[in-house]
Amino acid sequence: MRASVGGIVYGFARDISERKRVEEALRTSEHRLRLMVEHLPAGAAHREGDRLLVNRAVEEITGYRRHELDTLDKWFSTIYGEQAAEVRAVYEADRAAGMRVPRIMPVRRKDGTIRHLEFFGYQYESGEVWLLHDVTDRRAVEEEIRRLNADLEARVRERTADLESFCHSVSHDLRAPLRHIAGYARMLQEDYRDRLDDTGRHCLSRIGRAAVNMGELVDGLLSLSHISREDIERRNVSLSSIARSVGRELSEREPDRKVELEVADGINGCGDPRLLRILFENLLGNAWKFTARVERPKVEFRMESRDGKNVYVVRDNGVGFDMRYVHKLFGSFERLHGPEEFSGPGMGLAIVRRIVERHGGTVRAESEIGRGAAFSFTLG
């Protein structure tokens, strides 16, 4: 009996000792967890049933002592005042959905000031843990950035409108005197040619060509101004049809030239038909011009798919250009070939870029000297 009794007593003492060690470990772990939560820089709250335990950061954020926020009813009525029912309904809806998305809510501090807290809840079997970040200062900075961006955009629009209006006025006022200069130079060449020596005739010829070139520049400025200011009316259009129509006009303008124009069937796009026609007049016109010295000139228009987007490509087998200067290509009055080689004011590609940008797209160029060029664009 004694041995048996002794055995039972011994076994019972061993069980109590093991349980005490487990309980002590749990108390130590819980104490460490409480210390960690208590000293978190972010607000933290633990909810079980209607009870709510908050850490020191919540007291600092709200200005209330933790006993003033120790139930759900106290939390919502104290922090949200008249909006308590509305905010609690949002909370309950988020809770039913699993609290997967952080939400920013305004809270009223004890001193009456409003702060904005980013709230994120985690649910477990018997309760919830809330994490609360004060994002008031961040929101103020973001709002200031938005305000500054809006102000900057408004100023850019205003300055752009002023510049476009100035260009339009100057261009319009220049056209009449340029026509007069070109007209008088032509009259002198026709009516007084015999009275002029070679030097005089050469000077008049240069004056006439300069007036014509200047007129083309003015027309380019006017076109760019119109394109920048007019509203866009987007609709589905056949780009293949536009390209073929422009190609026929180019052929009729230079009947002695035989240019092979290859346009893929069924290419459609969404944009302003009038502006898209101007775009093709410039892209195909450039291709026509820069294939003038090629034995078998060829121009093609096709569509490709790149990264899931439709990309439209105009390609030629003309003289091409040096890619080191591609950054200058789409600027106003920029030329990569001298006027004695190929005529034109250097406005065509600036107009192309503006049309593409107004459609929300991008344009790029690829080339190799002596091996043609390809211009690709999207329409947003």
PDB file of N, CA, C and O in Angstrom, residues 57-101:
ATOM      1  N   ALA A  57      -0.158  54.128 -27.457  1.00  0.00           N
ATOM      2  CA  ALA A  57      -0.182  54.937 -28.673  1.00  0.00           C
ATOM      3  C   ALA A  57      -1.600  55.416 -28.984  1.00  0.00           C
ATOM      4  O   ALA A  57      -1.793  56.534 -29.482  1.00  0.00           O
ATOM      5  N   VAL A  58      -2.620  54.592 -28.700  1.00  0.00           N
ATOM      6  CA  VAL A  58      -4.006  55.007 -28.928  1.00  0.00           C
ATOM      7  C   VAL A  58      -4.348  56.188 -28.025  1.00  0.00           C
ATOM      8  O   VAL A  58      -5.027  57.136 -28.450  1.00  0.00           O
ATOM      9  N   GLU A  59      -3.879  56.145 -26.788  1.00  0.00           N
ATOM     10  CA  GLU A  59      -4.112  57.275 -25.874  1.00  0.00           C
ATOM     11  C   GLU A  59      -3.481  58.550 -26.427  1.00  0.00           C
ATOM     12  O   GLU A  59      -4.094  59.633 -26.382  1.00  0.00           O
ATOM     13  N   GLU A  60      -2.268  58.434 -26.960  1.00  0.00           N
ATOM     14  CA  GLU A  60      -1.591  59.610 -27.499  1.00  0.00           C
ATOM     15  C   GLU A  60      -2.294  60.135 -28.762  1.00  0.00           C
ATOM     16  O   GLU A  60      -2.399  61.347 -28.963  1.00  0.00           O
ATOM     17  N   ILE A  61      -2.772  59.208 -29.589  1.00  0.00           N
ATOM     18  CA  ILE A  61      -3.431  59.619 -30.830  1.00  0.00           C
ATOM     19  C   ILE A  61      -4.763  60.306 -30.543  1.00  0.00           C
ATOM     20  O   ILE A  61      -5.084  61.341 -31.142  1.00  0.00           O
ATOM     21  N   THR A  62      -5.550  59.738 -29.628  1.00  0.00           N
ATOM     22  CA  THR A  62      -6.912  60.234 -29.405  1.00  0.00           C
ATOM     23  C   THR A  62      -7.018  61.272 -28.291  1.00  0.00           C
ATOM     24  O   THR A  62      -7.973  62.043 -28.261  1.00  0.00           O
ATOM     25  N   GLY A  63      -6.059  61.258 -27.356  1.00  0.00           N
ATOM     26  CA  GLY A  63      -6.153  62.175 -26.211  1.00  0.00           C
ATOM     27  C   GLY A  63      -7.007  61.628 -25.072  1.00  0.00           C
ATOM     28  O   GLY A  63      -7.138  62.271 -24.027  1.00  0.00           O
ATOM     29  N   TYR A  64      -7.588  60.441 -25.253  1.00  0.00           N
ATOM     30  CA  TYR A  64      -8.423  59.828 -24.208  1.00  0.00           C
ATOM     31  C   TYR A  64      -7.612  58.796 -23.443  1.00  0.00           C
ATOM     32  O   TYR A  64      -6.695  58.169 -23.999  1.00  0.00           O
ATOM     33  N   ARG A  65      -7.978  58.604 -22.166  1.00  0.00           N
ATOM     34  CA  ARG A  65      -7.384  57.533 -21.371  1.00  0.00           C
ATOM     35  C   ARG A  65      -8.018  56.213 -21.777  1.00  0.00           C
ATOM     36  O   ARG A  65      -9.140  56.170 -22.264  1.00  0.00           O
ATOM     37  N   ARG A  66      -7.288  55.130 -21.554  1.00  0.00           N
ATOM     38  CA  ARG A  66      -7.768  53.852 -22.062  1.00  0.00           C
ATOM     39  C   ARG A  66      -9.070  53.406 -21.406  1.00  0.00           C
ATOM     40  O   ARG A  66      -9.875  52.734 -22.044  1.00  0.00           O
ATOM     41  N   HIS A  67      -9.324  53.815 -20.126  1.00  0.00           N
ATOM     42  CA  HIS A  67     -10.589  53.407 -19.505  1.00  0.00           C
ATOM     43  C   HIS A  67     -11.785  54.119 -20.149  1.00  0.00           C
ATOM     44  O   HIS A  67     -12.920  53.686 -19.983  1.00  0.00           O
ATOM     45  N   GLU A  68     -11.519  55.226 -20.905  1.00  0.00           N
ATOM     46  CA  GLU A  68     -12.601  55.923 -21.591  1.00  0.00           C
ATOM     47  C   GLU A  68     -12.944  55.279 -22.935  1.00  0.00           C
ATOM     48  O   GLU A  68     -13.911  55.676 -23.589  1.00  0.00           O
ATOM     49  N   LEU A  69     -12.152  54.276 -23.320  1.00  0.00           N
ATOM     50  CA  LEU A  69     -12.347  53.618 -24.615  1.00  0.00           C
ATOM     51  C   LEU A  69     -12.369  52.098 -24.455  1.00  0.00           C
ATOM     52  O   LEU A  69     -12.027  51.376 -25.391  1.00  0.00           O
ATOM     53  N   ASP A  70     -12.780  51.595 -23.275  1.00  0.00           N
ATOM     54  CA  ASP A  70     -12.603  50.173 -23.002  1.00  0.00           C
ATOM     55  C   ASP A  70     -13.774  49.288 -23.447  1.00  0.00           C
ATOM     56  O   ASP A  70     -13.791  48.101 -23.139  1.00  0.00           O
ATOM     57  N   THR A  71     -14.755  49.857 -24.166  1.00  0.00           N
ATOM     58  CA  THR A  71     -15.817  49.043 -24.777  1.00  0.00           C
ATOM     59  C   THR A  71     -16.070  49.567 -26.195  1.00  0.00           C
ATOM     60  O   THR A  71     -15.724  50.711 -26.511  1.00  0.00           O
ATOM     61  N   LEU A  72     -16.701  48.733 -27.004  1.00  0.00           N
ATOM     62  CA  LEU A  72     -17.024  49.169 -28.365  1.00  0.00           C
ATOM     63  C   LEU A  72     -17.952  50.374 -28.353  1.00  0.00           C
ATOM     64  O   LEU A  72     -17.783  51.310 -29.137  1.00  0.00           O
ATOM     65  N   ASP A  73     -18.945  50.357 -27.442  1.00  0.00           N
ATOM     66  CA  ASP A  73     -19.881  51.486 -27.375  1.00  0.00           C
ATOM     67  C   ASP A  73     -19.150  52.771 -27.032  1.00  0.00           C
ATOM     68  O   ASP A  73     -19.396  53.822 -27.642  1.00  0.00           O
ATOM     69  N   LYS A  74     -18.254  52.706 -26.063  1.00  0.00           N
ATOM     70  CA  LYS A  74     -17.485  53.901 -25.682  1.00  0.00           C
ATOM     71  C   LYS A  74     -16.607  54.366 -26.849  1.00  0.00           C
ATOM     72  O   LYS A  74     -16.483  55.563 -27.107  1.00  0.00           O
ATOM     73  N   TRP A  75     -15.978  53.420 -27.514  1.00  0.00           N
ATOM     74  CA  TRP A  75     -15.086  53.777 -28.634  1.00  0.00           C
ATOM     75  C   TRP A  75     -15.831  54.574 -29.698  1.00  0.00           C
ATOM     76  O   TRP A  75     -15.430  55.675 -30.050  1.00  0.00           O
ATOM     77  N   PHE A  76     -16.939  54.030 -30.186  1.00  0.00           N
ATOM     78  CA  PHE A  76     -17.644  54.697 -31.277  1.00  0.00           C
ATOM     79  C   PHE A  76     -18.307  55.996 -30.820  1.00  0.00           C
ATOM     80  O   PHE A  76     -18.227  57.006 -31.524  1.00  0.00           O
ATOM     81  N   SER A  77     -18.936  56.001 -29.653  1.00  0.00           N
ATOM     82  CA  SER A  77     -19.624  57.219 -29.221  1.00  0.00           C
ATOM     83  C   SER A  77     -18.631  58.315 -28.850  1.00  0.00           C
ATOM     84  O   SER A  77     -18.861  59.501 -29.124  1.00  0.00           O
ATOM     85  N   THR A  78     -17.509  57.935 -28.264  1.00  0.00           N
ATOM     86  CA  THR A  78     -16.515  58.939 -27.833  1.00  0.00           C
ATOM     87  C   THR A  78     -15.742  59.496 -29.013  1.00  0.00           C
ATOM     88  O   THR A  78     -15.566  60.708 -29.153  1.00  0.00           O
ATOM     89  N   ILE A  79     -15.285  58.604 -29.882  1.00  0.00           N
ATOM     90  CA  ILE A  79     -14.411  59.009 -30.979  1.00  0.00           C
ATOM     91  C   ILE A  79     -15.182  59.647 -32.130  1.00  0.00           C
ATOM     92  O   ILE A  79     -14.709  60.592 -32.762  1.00  0.00           O
ATOM     93  N   TYR A  80     -16.383  59.164 -32.391  1.00  0.00           N
ATOM     94  CA  TYR A  80     -17.095  59.593 -33.602  1.00  0.00           C
ATOM     95  C   TYR A  80     -18.325  60.451 -33.348  1.00  0.00           C
ATOM     96  O   TYR A  80     -18.892  61.005 -34.286  1.00  0.00           O
ATOM     97  N   GLY A  81     -18.755  60.581 -32.093  1.00  0.00           N
ATOM     98  CA  GLY A  81     -19.842  61.500 -31.769  1.00  0.00           C
ATOM     99  C   GLY A  81     -21.106  61.228 -32.577  1.00  0.00           C
ATOM    100  O   GLY A  81     -21.631  60.102 -32.596  1.00  0.00           O
ATOM    101  N   GLU A  82     -21.583  62.238 -33.310  1.00  0.00           N
ATOM    102  CA  GLU A  82     -22.824  62.119 -34.072  1.00  0.00           C
ATOM    103  C   GLU A  82     -22.722  61.111 -35.211  1.00  0.00           C
ATOM    104  O   GLU A  82     -23.737  60.591 -35.673  1.00  0.00           O
ATOM    105  N   GLN A  83     -21.525  60.860 -35.678  1.00  0.00           N
ATOM    106  CA  GLN A  83     -21.343  59.896 -36.769  1.00  0.00           C
ATOM    107  C   GLN A  83     -21.125  58.467 -36.270  1.00  0.00           C
ATOM    108  O   GLN A  83     -20.784  57.576 -37.041  1.00  0.00           O
ATOM    109  N   ALA A  84     -21.319  58.237 -34.958  1.00  0.00           N
ATOM    110  CA  ALA A  84     -21.004  56.937 -34.368  1.00  0.00           C
ATOM    111  C   ALA A  84     -21.752  55.801 -35.047  1.00  0.00           C
ATOM    112  O   ALA A  84     -21.159  54.775 -35.413  1.00  0.00           O
ATOM    113  N   ALA A  85     -23.070  55.952 -35.246  1.00  0.00           N
ATOM    114  CA  ALA A  85     -23.859  54.870 -35.843  1.00  0.00           C
ATOM    115  C   ALA A  85     -23.413  54.583 -37.267  1.00  0.00           C
ATOM    116  O   ALA A  85     -23.289  53.417 -37.678  1.00  0.00           O
ATOM    117  N   GLU A  86     -23.144  55.644 -38.034  1.00  0.00           N
ATOM    118  CA  GLU A  86     -22.724  55.476 -39.428  1.00  0.00           C
ATOM    119  C   GLU A  86     -21.380  54.767 -39.523  1.00  0.00           C
ATOM    120  O   GLU A  86     -21.201  53.836 -40.305  1.00  0.00           O
ATOM    121  N   VAL A  87     -20.414  55.207 -38.697  1.00  0.00           N
ATOM    122  CA  VAL A  87     -19.084  54.600 -38.735  1.00  0.00           C
ATOM    123  C   VAL A  87     -19.130  53.165 -38.229  1.00  0.00           C
ATOM    124  O   VAL A  87     -18.473  52.269 -38.765  1.00  0.00           O
ATOM    125  N   ARG A  88     -19.949  52.914 -37.210  1.00  0.00           N
ATOM    126  CA  ARG A  88     -20.047  51.546 -36.690  1.00  0.00           C
ATOM    127  C   ARG A  88     -20.642  50.610 -37.736  1.00  0.00           C
ATOM    128  O   ARG A  88     -20.229  49.456 -37.846  1.00  0.00           O
ATOM    129  N   ALA A  89     -21.602  51.109 -38.516  1.00  0.00           N
ATOM    130  CA  ALA A  89     -22.179  50.286 -39.578  1.00  0.00           C
ATOM    131  C   ALA A  89     -21.113  49.914 -40.605  1.00  0.00           C
ATOM    132  O   ALA A  89     -21.076  48.775 -41.098  1.00  0.00           O
ATOM    133  N   VAL A  90     -20.235  50.870 -40.949  1.00  0.00           N
ATOM    134  CA  VAL A  90     -19.133  50.578 -41.873  1.00  0.00           C
ATOM    135  C   VAL A  90     -18.200  49.534 -41.279  1.00  0.00           C
ATOM    136  O   VAL A  90     -17.768  48.590 -41.958  1.00  0.00           O
ATOM    137  N   TYR A  91     -17.897  49.689 -39.986  1.00  0.00           N
ATOM    138  CA  TYR A  91     -17.024  48.731 -39.294  1.00  0.00           C
ATOM    139  C   TYR A  91     -17.631  47.332 -39.316  1.00  0.00           C
ATOM    140  O   TYR A  91     -16.934  46.350 -39.604  1.00  0.00           O
ATOM    141  N   GLU A  92     -18.908  47.223 -39.008  1.00  0.00           N
ATOM    142  CA  GLU A  92     -19.558  45.917 -38.977  1.00  0.00           C
ATOM    143  C   GLU A  92     -19.558  45.281 -40.368  1.00  0.00           C
ATOM    144  O   GLU A  92     -19.381  44.067 -40.507  1.00  0.00           O
ATOM    145  N   ALA A  93     -19.752  46.101 -41.410  1.00  0.00           N
ATOM    146  CA  ALA A  93     -19.715  45.566 -42.777  1.00  0.00           C
ATOM    147  C   ALA A  93     -18.319  45.058 -43.121  1.00  0.00           C
ATOM    148  O   ALA A  93     -18.168  43.985 -43.714  1.00  0.00           O
ATOM    149  N   ASP A  94     -17.290  45.824 -42.740  1.00  0.00           N
ATOM    150  CA  ASP A  94     -15.913  45.381 -42.987  1.00  0.00           C
ATOM    151  C   ASP A  94     -15.614  44.105 -42.211  1.00  0.00           C
ATOM    152  O   ASP A  94     -14.938  43.198 -42.703  1.00  0.00           O
ATOM    153  N   ARG A  95     -16.114  44.049 -40.983  1.00  0.00           N
ATOM    154  CA  ARG A  95     -15.883  42.877 -40.131  1.00  0.00           C
ATOM    155  C   ARG A  95     -16.531  41.636 -40.736  1.00  0.00           C
ATOM    156  O   ARG A  95     -15.934  40.557 -40.757  1.00  0.00           O
ATOM    157  N   ALA A  96     -17.741  41.792 -41.276  1.00  0.00           N
ATOM    158  CA  ALA A  96     -18.426  40.662 -41.899  1.00  0.00           C
ATOM    159  C   ALA A  96     -17.681  40.182 -43.147  1.00  0.00           C
ATOM    160  O   ALA A  96     -17.724  39.008 -43.497  1.00  0.00           O
ATOM    161  N   ALA A  97     -16.982  41.122 -43.806  1.00  0.00           N
ATOM    162  CA  ALA A  97     -16.223  40.772 -45.020  1.00  0.00           C
ATOM    163  C   ALA A  97     -14.831  40.253 -44.707  1.00  0.00           C
ATOM    164  O   ALA A  97     -14.064  39.954 -45.617  1.00  0.00           O
ATOM    165  N   GLY A  98     -14.472  40.180 -43.435  1.00  0.00           N
ATOM    166  CA  GLY A  98     -13.166  39.643 -43.065  1.00  0.00           C
ATOM    167  C   GLY A  98     -12.091  40.680 -42.860  1.00  0.00           C
ATOM    168  O   GLY A  98     -10.933  40.350 -42.654  1.00  0.00           O
ATOM    169  N   MET A  99     -12.448  41.981 -42.928  1.00  0.00           N
ATOM    170  CA  MET A  99     -11.489  43.074 -42.682  1.00  0.00           C
ATOM    171  C   MET A  99     -10.233  42.931 -43.527  1.00  0.00           C
ATOM    172  O   MET A  99      -9.118  43.052 -43.051  1.00  0.00           O
ATOM    173  N   ARG A 100     -10.400  42.683 -44.791  1.00  0.00           N
ATOM    174  CA  ARG A 100      -9.240  42.442 -45.656  1.00  0.00           C
ATOM    175  C   ARG A 100      -8.619  43.738 -46.190  1.00  0.00           C
ATOM    176  O   ARG A 100      -7.489  43.740 -46.628  1.00  0.00           O
ATOM    177  N   VAL A 101      -9.387  44.814 -46.158  1.00  0.00           N
ATOM    178  CA  VAL A 101      -8.922  46.060 -46.780  1.00  0.00           C
ATOM    179  C   VAL A 101      -8.761  47.145 -45.727  1.00  0.00           C
ATOM    180  O   VAL A 101      -9.677  47.390 -44.942  1.00  0.00           O
TER     181      VAL A 101
END
